Amino acid sequence: MTSTLRSSGVFDIIKQFGQWGSRTPGHPEYGHTPGVEVTTGPLGQGISAAVGMALAERWQAARFNRPGYEVMNHRTFVIAGDGDLMEGVSSEACSLAGHWQLGRLIVLYDDNHISIDGSTGIAFTEDARQRYEAYGWHTLRIDGHDREAVAAAIQEALDEASRPSLIACRTTIGYGSPNRAGTAKVHGEPLGAEEIRLTKENLDWPYEEPFIVPEGADQPLKTAARKGQAAHAQWRELMAEYEKAHPDLAAELRRAFRGELPPNWDAAMPEFDGKPLATRAASGQTLNAIIGNNPDMLGGSADLTGSNKTITSGAKDIQAGQYDGRYIRYGVREHGMGAIMNGLSLHGVIPYGGTFLVFSDYMRGAIRLAALMNQGVIYVFTHDSIGLGEDGPTHQPIEHLAALRAMPNLTVIRPADAWETAVAWKVALQNRATPTALALTRQKLPELARDKAEGLANGAYIVSDAPDFQAILIASGSEVSIAINAQKLLAEQGIAARVVSMPSWELFEAMPQSYQDEILPPAITARVSMEAGVTQGWERYTGSSGITLGINHFGASAPYETIYREFGLTPEAMADAAQSLL
């Protein structure tokens, strides 16, 4: 890819490949290297994101195209290797591509039978072409070194309207190298000076100096570039006419691709009745309120729609040939969902997808790439703690909040009640350059302070204060109401305590130090934190003198009230901890 971009004149910095400060890193990085449309280092992620791109094209075509104005009508091309097809994430995503009949998706599969360990015969012997046919794909097998065969296969794929295409291109890795061609050594090792000399000799390449592009060698690329420029000029002319005929739609299209929210995006927000409500339910009500004014949003769930509360009233499903819906049924494919959402986001869509928090592990690779690419993907992670109760330790997330918080450029928000949840959605929608993970409860939580909930945007705020407070009680999510009850117990003992709701470490640490010190005054060292997960990391807020209450072991099967009591997550335990520090 890098050599092709260099030969096509996009840049001339290939000599710095993989070096400090270079724009040509060891693997393609979106936003870093010109011409790179998606970060694809981890195998399987590129082809899976491409499924999202191809779906986005069809969804936006259904939304924006009008008779005589097909402003969305392009195809998505992928070059993938054996490793990409081995990865499970590609199986998840490509199964959906076949189900959705994404006929504008074309994959050139570099079928060279080599991976890092050696021949693919040691671990990858199924007929990948037949597997993709079973997914509902149109497949071809060709000699990947025969340019005419490649061109003919691409044309056949272009003519296939209702099925994505996989073109299995049988190739030889390291083609031309007398001693390395067709071996695993050529995958990641330099050929060496002598083998380079022999390869040039074998290919009748007369130039001894490296990085030489002979005069005229770039003509095919320049010809292709001219064709592309002409096609783009035609599209710009069509777009100009479209803007005259449909000015509102044209403005919407341009706004979506700029990554801007509509002017009235937060005009409709939910009203809650003051009754206890699970934050997953509050999230569902918030979605119902805001989605009408946010037409770029496209939701879904990995087979947990009823539990995640991710579908909105009247939303149609996206299915084959029906791309005008607002909801995606991903099936039990968390990793595929994450990767597809990356492709959707790169294509001007605001995607959100739901699953249980414990299953965020399944999609971690895709979440990491969203963070690396600065994509505003929104993850709706419900059943966020031992509060899910009887389903037991297999489904109770313990280490997951800490694991997500450890990831750079990911905003994790764990709201404490319905009002905080509504604000969390506002923050997530405004975070267009940062993915957001919402951690939401299964159990009902009491309503706290509606007039203070906007403080969530600051990451932490004072939810309940006391004059001349001696201790600070810090909590997130479902444990904030426990902290408020602990505050009352301390007050009965003549101890004044401040309660801080801290739904997001990342948002709090982005605030000025003066604000952080206002919420957590350095002079007050008697601090206790509580969260129904591992205590790792909370010491940065409690300080070396404080106490962190949480769960540093797996959960148990029982009603959630029992589990909280048995694991010591109670108002009494928090009050006792605070008292012990005074």
Coordinates of C-alpha atoms in Angstrom, one line a residue:
M1 CA 0.0 0.0 0.0
T2 CA 2.7 2.4 1.0
S3 CA 4.7 1.8 -2.2
T4 CA 1.5 2.3 -4.3
L5 CA 0.8 5.6 -2.7
R6 CA 4.3 6.7 -3.2
S7 CA 4.3 5.6 -6.9
S8 CA 1.0 7.4 -7.4
G9 CA 2.5 10.7 -6.1
V10 CA 0.5 11.0 -2.9
F11 CA 3.7 11.4 -1.0
D12 CA 7.4 10.7 -1.3
I13 CA 8.3 9.7 2.3
I14 CA 8.7 5.9 1.9
K15 CA 12.3 6.0 3.0
Q16 CA 11.1 6.9 6.5
F17 CA 8.9 3.8 6.7
G18 CA 8.4 2.8 10.3
Q19 CA 10.7 5.5 11.7
W20 CA 10.1 8.0 14.5
G21 CA 7.9 10.9 13.3
S22 CA 7.2 9.2 10.0
R23 CA 3.9 9.4 8.2
T24 CA 4.4 5.9 7.0
P25 CA 4.0 3.7 10.2
G26 CA 4.5 0.0 10.2
H27 CA 0.8 -0.6 9.7
P28 CA -1.8 1.7 8.0
E29 CA -3.2 4.4 10.3
Y30 CA -6.3 6.4 9.4
G31 CA -5.7 10.2 9.9
H32 CA -1.9 9.7 9.9
T33 CA -1.0 8.7 6.4
P34 CA -2.6 10.4 3.4
G35 CA -4.8 8.0 1.4
V36 CA -5.5 5.6 4.3
E37 CA -9.2 5.2 4.9
V38 CA -9.2 2.9 7.9
T39 CA -6.6 1.6 10.4
T40 CA -6.1 -2.1 9.6
G41 CA -3.1 -3.4 11.5
P42 CA -5.0 -6.1 13.5
L43 CA -6.0 -8.8 11.0
G44 CA -9.7 -9.1 10.2
Q45 CA -10.5 -5.5 11.2
G46 CA -10.2 -3.9 7.8
I47 CA -12.5 -6.3 5.9
S48 CA -15.0 -6.1 8.8
A49 CA -14.9 -2.3 8.8
A50 CA -15.4 -2.4 5.1
V51 CA -18.7 -4.2 5.7
G52 CA -19.8 -1.2 7.8
M53 CA -18.7 1.2 5.0
A54 CA -20.6 -0.8 2.4
L55 CA -23.7 -0.8 4.6
A56 CA -23.3 2.9 5.2
E57 CA -23.3 3.6 1.5
R58 CA -26.6 1.8 1.0
W59 CA -28.1 3.4 4.1
Q60 CA -27.1 6.9 3.0
A61 CA -28.2 6.1 -0.6
A62 CA -31.7 5.3 0.8
R63 CA -31.7 8.5 2.8
F64 CA -30.2 11.0 0.3
N65 CA -30.6 9.7 -3.3
R66 CA -33.5 11.0 -5.3
P67 CA -34.7 10.1 -8.9
G68 CA -32.0 11.4 -11.3
Y69 CA -29.6 12.2 -8.4
E70 CA -27.7 9.1 -7.2
V71 CA -25.2 11.1 -5.1
M72 CA -24.4 7.9 -3.2
N73 CA -23.6 5.1 -5.6
H74 CA -20.0 4.0 -5.0
R75 CA -18.4 0.6 -4.2
T76 CA -16.2 -0.6 -1.4
F77 CA -13.1 -2.5 -2.4
V78 CA -10.9 -4.5 0.0
I79 CA -7.6 -6.3 -0.3
A80 CA -7.5 -9.1 2.3
G81 CA -5.1 -11.9 3.1
D82 CA -5.3 -15.4 4.6
G83 CA -4.9 -14.1 8.1
D84 CA -7.9 -11.7 7.6
L85 CA -10.1 -14.6 6.6
M86 CA -8.9 -16.7 9.6
E87 CA -9.9 -14.1 12.2
G88 CA -13.3 -14.7 13.7
V89 CA -14.3 -11.1 13.4
S90 CA -14.2 -11.3 9.6
S91 CA -16.5 -14.3 9.7
E92 CA -19.0 -12.4 11.9
A93 CA -19.0 -9.3 9.6
C94 CA -18.9 -11.2 6.3
S95 CA -21.8 -13.4 7.3
L96 CA -23.8 -10.2 7.8
A97 CA -22.6 -8.8 4.5
G98 CA -24.0 -11.8 2.7
H99 CA -27.2 -11.6 4.7
W100 CA -27.6 -7.9 3.8
Q101 CA -26.8 -8.6 0.2
L102 CA -24.2 -5.8 0.0
G103 CA -23.5 -6.2 -3.7
R104 CA -21.3 -3.1 -3.8
L105 CA -18.7 -4.8 -1.6
I106 CA -15.8 -6.4 -3.5
V107 CA -13.0 -8.3 -1.8
L108 CA -9.7 -9.2 -3.5
Y109 CA -8.4 -12.1 -1.4
D110 CA -4.7 -12.5 -1.7
D111 CA -4.7 -16.3 -1.5
N112 CA -0.9 -16.9 -1.1
H113 CA -1.2 -19.9 1.3
I114 CA 1.4 -18.3 3.7
S115 CA 1.1 -16.9 7.2
I116 CA 3.9 -16.0 9.7
D117 CA 4.3 -19.6 11.0
G118 CA 4.6 -21.1 7.5
S119 CA 2.2 -22.7 5.0
T120 CA -1.5 -22.2 5.8
G121 CA -1.7 -26.0 5.4
I122 CA -0.7 -26.3 9.0
A123 CA -3.9 -24.5 10.3
F124 CA -6.1 -23.2 7.6
T125 CA -7.3 -25.9 5.2
E126 CA -11.0 -25.2 4.6
D127 CA -12.2 -24.0 1.2
A128 CA -12.6 -20.3 2.0
R129 CA -14.4 -19.7 -1.2
Q130 CA -17.1 -22.3 -0.4
R131 CA -17.4 -20.8 3.1
Y132 CA -18.1 -17.4 1.6
E133 CA -20.6 -18.9 -0.8
A134 CA -22.4 -20.3 2.2
Y135 CA -22.5 -16.8 3.6
G136 CA -24.3 -15.7 0.4
W137 CA -21.4 -14.3 -1.4
H138 CA -20.5 -14.4 -5.1
T139 CA -17.1 -16.0 -5.4
L140 CA -14.4 -16.4 -8.1
R141 CA -11.0 -18.0 -8.2
I142 CA -8.2 -16.6 -10.5
D143 CA -4.5 -16.4 -11.0
G144 CA -3.6 -13.2 -9.1
H145 CA -0.6 -12.5 -11.2
D146 CA -2.7 -12.5 -14.4
R147 CA -3.7 -8.8 -14.9
E148 CA -6.3 -9.6 -17.5
A149 CA -7.9 -12.3 -15.3
V150 CA -7.9 -9.8 -12.4
A151 CA -9.6 -7.1 -14.5
A152 CA -12.2 -9.6 -15.8
A153 CA -13.0 -10.8 -12.3
I154 CA -13.4 -7.3 -11.0
Q155 CA -15.8 -6.5 -13.9
E156 CA -17.8 -9.6 -13.1
A157 CA -18.0 -8.5 -9.5
L158 CA -19.1 -5.0 -10.6
D159 CA -21.9 -6.6 -12.6
E160 CA -23.1 -8.6 -9.6
A161 CA -25.7 -6.4 -7.9
S162 CA -27.2 -8.5 -5.1
R163 CA -24.2 -10.3 -3.6
P164 CA -20.9 -9.2 -2.2
S165 CA -18.0 -10.6 -4.1
L166 CA -14.9 -12.5 -3.0
I167 CA -12.2 -12.9 -5.7
A168 CA -9.7 -15.5 -4.5
C169 CA -6.5 -14.4 -6.2
R170 CA -3.9 -17.2 -6.1
T171 CA -0.5 -15.5 -5.7
T172 CA 3.0 -16.2 -4.7
I173 CA 4.3 -14.1 -1.8
G174 CA 7.6 -12.5 -2.5
Y175 CA 7.1 -13.0 -6.2
G176 CA 10.4 -12.8 -8.1
S177 CA 12.7 -13.6 -5.2
P178 CA 14.8 -16.7 -6.2
N179 CA 15.2 -18.0 -2.6
R180 CA 12.4 -16.4 -0.6
A181 CA 9.3 -16.5 -2.9
G182 CA 6.5 -18.6 -1.5
T183 CA 8.0 -18.7 2.0
A184 CA 7.0 -17.3 5.4
K185 CA 10.4 -15.5 5.6
V186 CA 9.4 -13.0 3.0
H187 CA 6.4 -11.9 5.1
G188 CA 8.2 -9.9 7.8
E189 CA 11.9 -10.1 7.2
P190 CA 14.0 -7.9 4.9
L191 CA 15.3 -9.7 1.8
G192 CA 18.8 -8.6 2.5
A193 CA 21.2 -7.0 0.0
E194 CA 22.2 -10.2 -1.8
E195 CA 18.6 -11.5 -2.2
I196 CA 17.6 -8.0 -3.4
R197 CA 20.3 -8.2 -6.1
L198 CA 19.2 -11.6 -7.2
T199 CA 15.5 -10.6 -7.2
K200 CA 16.3 -7.6 -9.4
E201 CA 18.3 -9.8 -11.7
N202 CA 15.5 -12.3 -11.8
L203 CA 12.9 -9.6 -12.7
D204 CA 15.2 -7.9 -15.2
W205 CA 15.3 -4.8 -13.1
P206 CA 18.4 -2.8 -14.1
Y207 CA 18.4 -0.2 -11.4
E208 CA 20.9 -0.7 -8.5
E209 CA 19.8 2.2 -6.3
P210 CA 16.9 1.7 -4.0
F211 CA 13.6 3.6 -4.2
I212 CA 13.9 4.2 -7.9
V213 CA 10.7 4.8 -9.9
P214 CA 11.7 4.8 -13.5
E215 CA 10.3 7.5 -15.8
G216 CA 7.0 6.3 -17.2
A217 CA 6.6 3.5 -14.7
D218 CA 3.9 5.5 -12.9
Q219 CA 1.9 6.1 -16.0
P220 CA -0.8 3.4 -15.3
L221 CA -1.3 5.0 -11.9
K222 CA -1.5 8.5 -13.4
T223 CA -4.0 7.2 -16.0
A224 CA -6.1 5.7 -13.2
A225 CA -5.8 9.0 -11.3
R226 CA -7.0 11.0 -14.3
K227 CA -10.0 8.7 -14.7
G228 CA -10.8 9.1 -11.0
Q229 CA -10.5 12.9 -11.3
A230 CA -12.8 12.9 -14.2
A231 CA -15.3 10.7 -12.3
H232 CA -15.1 13.0 -9.3
A233 CA -15.6 16.0 -11.5
Q234 CA -18.8 14.4 -12.8
W235 CA -20.0 13.7 -9.3
R236 CA -19.3 17.3 -8.3
E237 CA -21.4 18.5 -11.2
L238 CA -24.2 16.1 -10.1
M239 CA -23.9 17.3 -6.6
A240 CA -24.2 21.0 -7.7
E241 CA -27.4 20.1 -9.5
Y242 CA -28.6 18.1 -6.5
E243 CA -28.0 21.1 -4.3
K244 CA -30.3 23.2 -6.5
A245 CA -33.0 20.6 -6.7
H246 CA -32.8 19.4 -3.0
P247 CA -31.0 22.1 -1.0
D248 CA -32.0 20.7 2.4
L249 CA -30.9 17.2 1.7
A250 CA -27.6 18.4 0.2
A251 CA -27.0 20.5 3.3
E252 CA -27.8 17.5 5.5
L253 CA -25.4 15.3 3.5
R254 CA -22.5 17.7 3.8
R255 CA -23.2 18.3 7.5
A256 CA -23.1 14.5 8.2
F257 CA -19.8 14.1 6.5
R258 CA -18.3 17.0 8.4
G259 CA -19.2 15.2 11.6
E260 CA -21.4 18.0 12.9
L261 CA -24.6 17.5 14.8
P262 CA -27.9 19.1 13.6
P263 CA -28.7 22.5 15.0
N264 CA -31.6 21.1 17.1
W265 CA -30.0 17.9 18.0
D266 CA -30.8 18.2 21.8
A267 CA -34.2 20.0 21.4
A268 CA -36.1 17.0 22.6
M269 CA -35.0 15.3 25.9
P270 CA -36.9 12.9 28.1
E271 CA -38.9 13.6 31.2
F272 CA -38.7 11.2 34.1
D273 CA -41.5 10.8 36.7
G274 CA -39.3 10.5 39.8
K275 CA -39.8 6.8 40.3
P276 CA -36.8 4.4 40.5
L277 CA -35.6 3.5 37.1
A278 CA -32.8 1.3 35.7
T279 CA -30.3 3.4 33.8
R280 CA -30.7 1.0 30.8
A281 CA -34.4 1.9 30.8
A282 CA -33.5 5.6 31.1
S283 CA -31.2 5.2 28.2
G284 CA -33.9 3.7 26.1
Q285 CA -36.2 6.6 26.9
T286 CA -33.5 9.1 26.1
L287 CA -32.9 7.4 22.7
N288 CA -36.6 7.6 21.9
A289 CA -36.5 11.3 22.7
I290 CA -33.4 12.3 20.8
I291 CA -33.3 10.1 17.7
G292 CA -35.9 12.0 15.8
N293 CA -33.6 15.1 15.8
N294 CA -30.5 13.1 15.0
P295 CA -31.0 11.5 11.6
D296 CA -27.3 10.3 11.4
M297 CA -27.8 7.9 14.3
L298 CA -28.0 4.2 13.4
G299 CA -28.5 1.8 16.3
G300 CA -28.3 -1.9 16.9
S301 CA -27.7 -4.7 19.4
A302 CA -25.8 -8.1 19.4
D303 CA -29.0 -10.1 20.0
L304 CA -29.9 -8.3 23.2
T305 CA -32.3 -5.7 22.0
G306 CA -34.9 -6.1 24.8
S307 CA -32.2 -6.1 27.5
N308 CA -30.2 -3.3 26.1
K309 CA -33.2 -1.1 25.3
T310 CA -31.5 0.1 22.1
I311 CA -34.4 0.0 19.7
T312 CA -36.6 3.1 19.4
S313 CA -40.4 3.3 18.8
G314 CA -41.4 2.5 15.3
A315 CA -37.8 1.9 14.1
K316 CA -37.6 -0.4 11.0
D317 CA -34.9 -3.1 10.8
I318 CA -32.2 -2.9 8.1
Q319 CA -32.5 -6.0 6.0
A320 CA -31.4 -7.1 2.5
G321 CA -32.9 -4.6 0.0
Q322 CA -34.4 -2.6 2.8
Y323 CA -31.7 -0.1 3.8
D324 CA -33.9 2.7 5.0
G325 CA -34.3 1.4 8.6
R326 CA -32.8 2.8 11.8
Y327 CA -32.0 -0.4 13.5
I328 CA -29.4 -3.3 12.9
R329 CA -29.9 -6.8 14.1
Y330 CA -26.3 -7.9 14.5
G331 CA -27.0 -11.3 15.9
V332 CA -24.6 -12.8 18.5
R333 CA -21.6 -11.1 16.9
E334 CA -20.2 -8.6 19.4
H335 CA -16.8 -8.3 17.7
G336 CA -18.3 -8.0 14.2
M337 CA -20.7 -5.3 15.5
G338 CA -17.8 -3.3 16.9
A339 CA -15.9 -3.5 13.6
I340 CA -18.9 -2.7 11.5
M341 CA -19.7 0.3 13.6
N342 CA -16.1 1.6 12.9
G343 CA -16.9 1.4 9.2
L344 CA -20.2 3.1 9.7
S345 CA -18.6 5.9 11.7
L346 CA -15.9 6.4 9.1
H347 CA -18.7 6.9 6.5
G348 CA -20.5 9.8 8.3
V349 CA -22.8 7.7 10.5
I350 CA -23.2 8.0 14.2
P351 CA -23.5 4.3 15.2
Y352 CA -24.5 2.9 18.6
G353 CA -24.6 -0.7 19.6
G354 CA -25.6 -2.7 22.6
T355 CA -24.5 -5.7 24.5
F356 CA -23.8 -6.7 28.1
L357 CA -20.8 -5.0 29.7
V358 CA -19.2 -8.4 30.4
F359 CA -19.2 -9.0 26.6
S360 CA -17.2 -5.9 25.9
D361 CA -14.2 -8.3 26.0
Y362 CA -15.4 -9.9 22.8
M363 CA -15.2 -6.6 20.9
R364 CA -12.2 -5.0 22.6
G365 CA -10.1 -5.1 19.4
A366 CA -12.7 -3.0 17.5
I367 CA -13.1 -0.6 20.4
R368 CA -9.4 0.0 20.5
L369 CA -9.3 0.8 16.8
A370 CA -12.2 3.2 17.3
A371 CA -10.2 5.0 20.0
L372 CA -7.1 5.0 17.8
M373 CA -9.0 6.4 14.8
N374 CA -10.8 9.1 16.9
Q375 CA -14.2 7.7 15.9
G376 CA -17.3 8.8 17.9
V377 CA -18.8 5.3 18.2
I378 CA -21.2 4.8 21.1
Y379 CA -21.3 1.5 23.1
V380 CA -24.4 0.8 25.2
F381 CA -23.1 -1.7 27.8
T382 CA -26.0 -2.8 30.1
H383 CA -26.0 -5.2 33.0
D384 CA -23.0 -3.3 34.3
S385 CA -22.2 -5.1 37.7
I386 CA -23.2 -7.7 40.2
G387 CA -26.5 -5.8 40.2
L388 CA -27.7 -8.1 37.4
G389 CA -28.1 -10.7 40.2
E390 CA -29.0 -14.3 39.6
D391 CA -27.2 -14.7 36.2
G392 CA -24.1 -15.2 38.3
P393 CA -20.4 -14.6 37.9
T394 CA -20.2 -15.6 34.2
H395 CA -22.3 -12.5 33.3
Q396 CA -21.3 -10.2 36.2
P397 CA -18.6 -7.7 35.0
I398 CA -15.9 -7.2 37.7
E399 CA -12.7 -6.0 35.9
H400 CA -14.4 -4.6 32.8
L401 CA -14.8 -0.9 33.9
A402 CA -11.1 -0.8 34.8
A403 CA -10.1 -2.5 31.5
L404 CA -12.1 0.0 29.5
R405 CA -10.7 2.9 31.5
A406 CA -7.2 1.7 30.8
M407 CA -7.7 2.3 27.0
P408 CA -6.5 5.7 25.8
N409 CA -9.0 8.0 24.1
L410 CA -12.1 6.1 25.3
T411 CA -14.6 7.9 27.4
V412 CA -16.3 5.6 30.0
I413 CA -19.5 6.9 31.6
R414 CA -21.4 5.2 34.4
P415 CA -24.4 7.3 35.3
A416 CA -26.0 7.2 38.7
D417 CA -29.7 7.8 37.8
A418 CA -32.0 8.6 34.9
W419 CA -31.1 12.3 34.7
E420 CA -27.4 11.5 34.6
T421 CA -28.1 8.9 31.9
A422 CA -29.8 11.6 29.7
V423 CA -26.8 13.9 30.1
A424 CA -24.5 11.0 29.3
W425 CA -26.1 10.6 25.9
K426 CA -25.7 14.3 25.3
V427 CA -22.0 14.0 26.1
A428 CA -21.6 10.9 23.9
L429 CA -23.2 12.5 20.9
Q430 CA -21.0 15.6 21.2
N431 CA -17.9 13.4 21.5
R432 CA -17.4 13.1 17.7
A433 CA -13.6 12.4 18.1
T434 CA -13.8 10.0 21.0
P435 CA -15.7 6.7 21.3
T436 CA -17.9 6.5 24.4
A437 CA -18.8 3.5 26.5
L438 CA -22.0 3.9 28.6
A439 CA -22.2 1.5 31.5
L440 CA -25.9 1.0 32.5
T441 CA -27.7 -0.9 35.2
R442 CA -30.2 -3.7 35.1
Q443 CA -31.6 -2.9 38.6
K444 CA -33.7 0.2 39.3
L445 CA -32.0 3.2 40.9
P446 CA -33.6 6.1 42.8
E447 CA -33.7 9.5 41.2
L448 CA -31.0 11.8 42.7
A449 CA -30.7 15.5 41.9
R450 CA -32.2 16.5 38.6
D451 CA -30.9 20.1 38.9
K452 CA -27.3 18.9 39.3
A453 CA -27.2 16.1 36.7
E454 CA -25.5 18.4 34.1
G455 CA -22.5 18.1 36.3
L456 CA -21.9 14.7 34.7
A457 CA -20.4 16.5 31.7
N458 CA -17.5 17.5 34.1
G459 CA -16.9 13.9 35.0
A460 CA -17.6 14.4 38.7
Y461 CA -19.7 16.8 40.7
I462 CA -21.1 17.3 44.2
V463 CA -24.4 15.5 44.4
S464 CA -24.9 16.1 48.1
D465 CA -22.9 18.4 50.3
A466 CA -22.7 19.3 54.0
P467 CA -21.3 22.4 55.7
D468 CA -17.8 21.9 57.1
F469 CA -17.5 18.4 55.8
Q470 CA -14.8 16.2 57.2
A471 CA -14.9 13.3 54.7
I472 CA -15.6 12.8 51.0
L473 CA -17.6 9.8 49.7
I474 CA -17.0 9.1 46.0
A475 CA -19.0 6.7 43.9
S476 CA -20.2 5.9 40.4
G477 CA -23.4 4.5 39.0
S478 CA -25.5 2.4 41.3
E479 CA -23.3 3.0 44.2
V480 CA -23.9 6.8 44.4
S481 CA -27.3 6.2 46.1
I482 CA -25.4 4.0 48.6
A483 CA -23.0 6.8 49.3
I484 CA -25.9 9.2 49.9
N485 CA -27.3 6.8 52.5
A486 CA -23.9 6.5 54.1
Q487 CA -23.8 10.3 54.3
K488 CA -27.0 10.2 56.3
L489 CA -25.6 7.5 58.7
L490 CA -22.5 9.7 59.3
A491 CA -24.7 12.7 59.9
E492 CA -26.5 10.8 62.7
Q493 CA -23.0 10.4 64.3
G494 CA -22.2 14.0 63.9
I495 CA -19.9 13.6 61.0
A496 CA -20.4 15.8 58.0
A497 CA -19.5 14.2 54.6
R498 CA -19.6 15.4 51.0
V499 CA -20.9 12.9 48.3
V500 CA -19.3 13.1 44.9
S501 CA -20.8 11.4 41.9
M502 CA -18.0 10.4 39.6
P503 CA -19.5 8.9 36.4
S504 CA -16.4 9.5 34.2
W505 CA -12.7 9.6 35.1
E506 CA -11.8 10.7 31.6
L507 CA -14.2 13.7 31.7
F508 CA -13.1 14.7 35.2
E509 CA -9.4 14.6 34.3
A510 CA -10.0 16.8 31.3
M511 CA -11.3 19.5 33.6
P512 CA -8.9 22.2 35.0
Q513 CA -7.0 21.4 38.1
S514 CA -8.9 24.2 39.9
Y515 CA -12.2 22.4 39.3
Q516 CA -10.8 19.0 40.4
D517 CA -9.6 20.6 43.6
E518 CA -12.9 22.3 44.1
I519 CA -14.7 18.9 44.0
L520 CA -12.0 17.0 45.9
P521 CA -10.2 19.6 48.1
P522 CA -6.6 18.4 48.7
A523 CA -7.0 19.3 52.4
I524 CA -9.7 16.7 53.0
T525 CA -7.8 13.3 53.0
A526 CA -10.6 11.2 54.6
R527 CA -11.9 9.8 51.4
V528 CA -13.8 6.6 50.6
S529 CA -14.7 5.3 47.2
M530 CA -17.2 2.6 46.2
E531 CA -17.8 0.9 42.9
A532 CA -19.2 -2.6 42.2
G533 CA -16.1 -3.7 40.4
V534 CA -12.3 -3.9 41.0
T535 CA -10.9 -1.1 43.1
Q536 CA -7.9 -0.7 40.7
G537 CA -7.4 3.0 39.9
W538 CA -9.7 4.5 42.6
E539 CA -6.6 5.3 44.7
R540 CA -5.9 8.2 42.5
Y541 CA -9.0 9.9 43.9
T542 CA -9.0 8.6 47.5
G543 CA -5.3 9.2 47.9
S544 CA -2.8 7.1 49.9
S545 CA -4.8 7.8 53.1
G546 CA -8.2 6.8 51.7
I547 CA -10.1 3.6 51.4
T548 CA -11.4 2.0 48.2
L549 CA -14.4 -0.3 48.5
G550 CA -15.2 -2.7 45.6
I551 CA -15.0 -6.3 44.5
N552 CA -11.6 -7.8 43.7
H553 CA -13.0 -11.3 43.1
F554 CA -15.7 -12.8 40.9
G555 CA -19.4 -12.5 41.7
A556 CA -22.1 -14.9 42.7
S557 CA -25.6 -16.1 41.8
A558 CA -28.2 -14.6 44.1
P559 CA -30.6 -11.7 44.2
Y560 CA -28.6 -8.5 43.8
E561 CA -29.5 -7.1 47.2
T562 CA -28.0 -10.2 48.8
I563 CA -24.8 -10.0 46.8
Y564 CA -24.3 -6.3 47.7
R565 CA -24.8 -7.1 51.4
E566 CA -22.5 -10.2 51.4
F567 CA -19.8 -8.3 49.5
G568 CA -19.9 -5.3 51.8
L569 CA -21.2 -2.8 49.4
T570 CA -23.6 -1.1 51.9
P571 CA -24.1 2.3 53.4
E572 CA -23.0 0.9 56.7
A573 CA -19.7 -0.3 55.3
M574 CA -19.0 3.0 53.6
A575 CA -19.9 5.0 56.7
D576 CA -17.7 2.7 58.9
A577 CA -14.8 3.2 56.5
A578 CA -15.1 7.0 56.6
Q579 CA -15.4 7.0 60.3
S580 CA -12.2 4.9 60.6
L581 CA -10.3 7.6 58.8
L582 CA -11.2 10.4 61.2

